[in-house]
mmCIF file of C-alpha atoms in Angstrom:
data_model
loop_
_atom_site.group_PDB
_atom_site.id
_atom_site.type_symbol
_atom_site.label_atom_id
_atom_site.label_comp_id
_atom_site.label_asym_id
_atom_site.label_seq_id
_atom_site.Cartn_x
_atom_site.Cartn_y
_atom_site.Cartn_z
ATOM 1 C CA UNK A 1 0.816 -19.138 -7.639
ATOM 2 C CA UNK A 2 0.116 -15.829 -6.145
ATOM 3 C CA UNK A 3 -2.071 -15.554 -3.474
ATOM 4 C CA UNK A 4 -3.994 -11.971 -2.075
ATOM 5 C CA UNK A 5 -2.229 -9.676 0.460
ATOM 6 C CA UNK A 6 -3.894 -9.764 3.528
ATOM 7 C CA UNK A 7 -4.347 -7.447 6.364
ATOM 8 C CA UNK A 8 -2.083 -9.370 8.203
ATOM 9 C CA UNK A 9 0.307 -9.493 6.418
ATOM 10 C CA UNK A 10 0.910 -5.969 6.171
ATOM 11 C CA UNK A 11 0.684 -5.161 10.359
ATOM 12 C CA UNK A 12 3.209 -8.567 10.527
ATOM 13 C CA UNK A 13 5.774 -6.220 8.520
ATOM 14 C CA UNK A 14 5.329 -3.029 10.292
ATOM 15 C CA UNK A 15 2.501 -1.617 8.833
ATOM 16 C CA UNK A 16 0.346 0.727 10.667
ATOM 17 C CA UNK A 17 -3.221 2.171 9.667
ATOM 18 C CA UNK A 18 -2.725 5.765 9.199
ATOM 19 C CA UNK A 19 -6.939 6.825 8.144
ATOM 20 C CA UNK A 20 -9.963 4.717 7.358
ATOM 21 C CA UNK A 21 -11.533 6.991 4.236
ATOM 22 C CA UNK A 22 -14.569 6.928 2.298
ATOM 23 C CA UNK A 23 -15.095 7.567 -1.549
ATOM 24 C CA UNK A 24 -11.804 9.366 -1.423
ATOM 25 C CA UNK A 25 -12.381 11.434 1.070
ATOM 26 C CA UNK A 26 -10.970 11.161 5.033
ATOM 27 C CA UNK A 27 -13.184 9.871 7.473
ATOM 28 C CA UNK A 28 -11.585 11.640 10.648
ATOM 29 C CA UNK A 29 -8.851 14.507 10.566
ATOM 30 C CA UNK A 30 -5.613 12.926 10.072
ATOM 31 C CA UNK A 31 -2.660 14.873 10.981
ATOM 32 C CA UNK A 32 -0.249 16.275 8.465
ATOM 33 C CA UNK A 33 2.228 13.890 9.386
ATOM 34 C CA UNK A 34 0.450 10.696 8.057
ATOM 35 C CA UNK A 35 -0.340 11.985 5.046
ATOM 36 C CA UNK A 36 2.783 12.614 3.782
ATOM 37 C CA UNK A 37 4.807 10.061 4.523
ATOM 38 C CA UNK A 38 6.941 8.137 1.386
ATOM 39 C CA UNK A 39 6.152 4.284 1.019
ATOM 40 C CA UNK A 40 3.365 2.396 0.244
ATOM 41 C CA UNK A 41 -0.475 2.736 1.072
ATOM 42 C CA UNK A 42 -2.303 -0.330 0.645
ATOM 43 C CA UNK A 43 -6.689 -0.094 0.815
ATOM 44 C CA UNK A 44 -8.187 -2.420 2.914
ATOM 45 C CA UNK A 45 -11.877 -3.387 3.198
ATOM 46 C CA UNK A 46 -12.594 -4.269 7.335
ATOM 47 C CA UNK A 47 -10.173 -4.785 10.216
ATOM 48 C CA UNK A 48 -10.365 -8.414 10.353
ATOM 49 C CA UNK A 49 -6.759 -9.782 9.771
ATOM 50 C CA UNK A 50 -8.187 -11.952 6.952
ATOM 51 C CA UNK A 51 -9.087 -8.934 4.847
ATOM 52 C CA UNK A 52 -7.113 -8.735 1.210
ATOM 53 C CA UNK A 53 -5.920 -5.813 0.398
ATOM 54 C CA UNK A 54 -7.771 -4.034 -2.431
ATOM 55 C CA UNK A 55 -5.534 -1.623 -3.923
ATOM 56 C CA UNK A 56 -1.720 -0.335 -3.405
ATOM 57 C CA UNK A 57 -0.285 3.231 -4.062
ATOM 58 C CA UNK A 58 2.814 4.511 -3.535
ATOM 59 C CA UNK A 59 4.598 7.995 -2.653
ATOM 60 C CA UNK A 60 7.999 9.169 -3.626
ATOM 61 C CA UNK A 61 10.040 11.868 -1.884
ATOM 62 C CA UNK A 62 7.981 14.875 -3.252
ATOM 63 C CA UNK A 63 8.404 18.566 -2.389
ATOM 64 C CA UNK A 64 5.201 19.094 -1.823
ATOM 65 C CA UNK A 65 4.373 16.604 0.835
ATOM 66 C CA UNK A 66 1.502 15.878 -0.432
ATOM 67 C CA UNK A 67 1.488 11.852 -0.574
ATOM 68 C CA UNK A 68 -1.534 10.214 0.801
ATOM 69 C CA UNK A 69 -3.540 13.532 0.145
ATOM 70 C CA UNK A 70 -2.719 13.208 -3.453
ATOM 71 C CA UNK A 71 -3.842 9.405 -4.248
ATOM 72 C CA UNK A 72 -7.123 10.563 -2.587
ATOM 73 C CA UNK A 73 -7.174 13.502 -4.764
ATOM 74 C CA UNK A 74 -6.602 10.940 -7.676
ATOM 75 C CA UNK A 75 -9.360 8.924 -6.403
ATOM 76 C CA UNK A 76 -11.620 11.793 -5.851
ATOM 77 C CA UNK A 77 -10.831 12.661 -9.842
ATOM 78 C CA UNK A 78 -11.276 9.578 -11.183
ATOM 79 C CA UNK A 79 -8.588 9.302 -13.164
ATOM 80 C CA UNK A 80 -8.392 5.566 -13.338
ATOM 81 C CA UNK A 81 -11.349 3.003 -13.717
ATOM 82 C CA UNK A 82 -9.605 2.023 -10.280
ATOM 83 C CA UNK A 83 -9.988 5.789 -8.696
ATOM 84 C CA UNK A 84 -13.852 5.773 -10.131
ATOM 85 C CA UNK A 85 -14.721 2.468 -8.722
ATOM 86 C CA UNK A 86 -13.260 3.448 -5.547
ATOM 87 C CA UNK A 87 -14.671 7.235 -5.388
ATOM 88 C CA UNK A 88 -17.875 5.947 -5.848
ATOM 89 C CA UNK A 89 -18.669 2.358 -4.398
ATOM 90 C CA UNK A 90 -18.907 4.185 -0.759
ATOM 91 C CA UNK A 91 -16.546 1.377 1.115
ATOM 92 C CA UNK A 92 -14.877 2.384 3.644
ATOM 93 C CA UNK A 93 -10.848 1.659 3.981
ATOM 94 C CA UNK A 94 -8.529 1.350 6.473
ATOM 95 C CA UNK A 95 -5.483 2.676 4.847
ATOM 96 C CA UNK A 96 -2.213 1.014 5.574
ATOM 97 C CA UNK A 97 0.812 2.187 5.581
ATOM 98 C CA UNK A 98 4.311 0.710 4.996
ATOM 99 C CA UNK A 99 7.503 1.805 4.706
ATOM 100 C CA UNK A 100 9.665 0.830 1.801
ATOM 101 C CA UNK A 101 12.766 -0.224 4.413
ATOM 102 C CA UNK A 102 10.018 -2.710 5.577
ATOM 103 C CA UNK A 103 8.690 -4.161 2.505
ATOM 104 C CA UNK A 104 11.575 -6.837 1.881
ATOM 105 C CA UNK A 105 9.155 -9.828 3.375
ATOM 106 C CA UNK A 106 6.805 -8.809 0.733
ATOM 107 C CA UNK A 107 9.538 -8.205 -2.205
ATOM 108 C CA UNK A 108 12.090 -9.994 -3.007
ATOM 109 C CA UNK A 109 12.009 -11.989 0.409
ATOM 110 C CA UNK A 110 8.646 -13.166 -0.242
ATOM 111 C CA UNK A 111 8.317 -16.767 0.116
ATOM 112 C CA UNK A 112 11.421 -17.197 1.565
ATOM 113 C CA UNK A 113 12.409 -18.449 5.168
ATOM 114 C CA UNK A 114 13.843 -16.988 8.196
ATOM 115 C CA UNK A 115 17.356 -17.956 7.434
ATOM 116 C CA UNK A 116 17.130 -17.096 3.232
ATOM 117 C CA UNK A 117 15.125 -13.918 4.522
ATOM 118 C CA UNK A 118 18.436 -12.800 6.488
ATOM 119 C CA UNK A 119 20.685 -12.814 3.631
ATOM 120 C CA UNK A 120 18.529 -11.715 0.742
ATOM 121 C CA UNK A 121 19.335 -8.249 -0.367
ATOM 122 C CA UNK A 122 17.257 -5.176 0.813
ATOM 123 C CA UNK A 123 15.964 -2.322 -1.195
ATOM 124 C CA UNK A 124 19.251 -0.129 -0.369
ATOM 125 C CA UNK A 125 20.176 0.677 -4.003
ATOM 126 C CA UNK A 126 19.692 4.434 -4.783
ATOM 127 C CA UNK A 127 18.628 2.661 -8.485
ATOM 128 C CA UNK A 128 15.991 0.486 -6.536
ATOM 129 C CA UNK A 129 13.035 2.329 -7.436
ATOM 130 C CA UNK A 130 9.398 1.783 -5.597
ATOM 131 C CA UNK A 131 7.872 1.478 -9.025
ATOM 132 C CA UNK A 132 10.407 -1.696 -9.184
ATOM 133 C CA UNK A 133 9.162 -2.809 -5.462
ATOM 134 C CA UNK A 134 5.357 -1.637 -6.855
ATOM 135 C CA UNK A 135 5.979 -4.752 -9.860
ATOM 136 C CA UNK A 136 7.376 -7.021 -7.377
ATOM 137 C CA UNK A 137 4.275 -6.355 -5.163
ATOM 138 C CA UNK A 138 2.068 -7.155 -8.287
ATOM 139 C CA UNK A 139 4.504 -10.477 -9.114
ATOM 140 C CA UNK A 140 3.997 -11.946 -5.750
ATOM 141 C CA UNK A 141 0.202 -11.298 -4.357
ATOM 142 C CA UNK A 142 -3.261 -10.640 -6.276
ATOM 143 C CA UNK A 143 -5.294 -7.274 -4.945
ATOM 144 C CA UNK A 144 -9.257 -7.367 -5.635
ATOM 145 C CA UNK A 145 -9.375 -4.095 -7.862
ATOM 146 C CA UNK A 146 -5.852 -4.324 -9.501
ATOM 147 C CA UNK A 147 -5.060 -6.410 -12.286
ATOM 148 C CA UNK A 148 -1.366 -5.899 -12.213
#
């Protein structure tokens, strides 16, 4: 039975909020360094540590650099019925981020205790992909505007 990511869950694995934006859009300058960082970015309404987490994205190594700066150009766009319910409901998110070294509590250690946690495998594979981690993500929690 899945169950939705929380807030606290995220900051118990290392996750640190990087902006707090508005209908795609930032809602203080955020510097350069933030916003273009690879891993995950995970949308959360409030800073209570009860809050689920309403949508993930993630960021490759990209030339560009562009990372968070493009999902919030994707939201902006509206080139989802995700990125037009989020450009337009005028929430405000803290955004999340969380590196994919540190996601193996909420992969394929999910669920699992200290000692299993120790010797399951991490995502060291150059074939381990973070669209693979992004599915195990989906497999293991529920997030309020995604589906899957």
């Amino acid at each position: 039975m899945s169950k939705y990511l929380t807030r606290k869950d995220l900051l118990a694995v290392g996750g640190e909020v990087v902006a707090v934006v508005r209908n795609g859009e930032y809602g203080s300058e955020v510097s350069k360094e933030f916003r273009s960082r690879e891993g995950f970015y995970f949308f959360v309404k409030g800073s209570s540590d009860w809050r689920q987490v309403a949508a993930r994205f993630f960021v490759g190594r990209q030339r560009s650099k562009q990372g968070l700066d493009a999902i919030l150009s994707h939201i902006r766009q509206g080139r989802s019925q995700l990125a037009r319910t989020m450009g337009t409901n005028n929430i405000e998110y803290d955004v999340i981020f969380v590196a994919a070294k540190n996601m193996k509590p909420l992969t394929t250690g999910y669920g699992k205790g200290q000692l299993a946690l120790a010797f399951t495998r991490n995502h060291t594979s150059e074939y381990q992909t973070l669209t693979e981690m992004n599915r195990l993500l989906a497999d293991n929690f529920k997030f309020i505007l995604q589906s899957y």
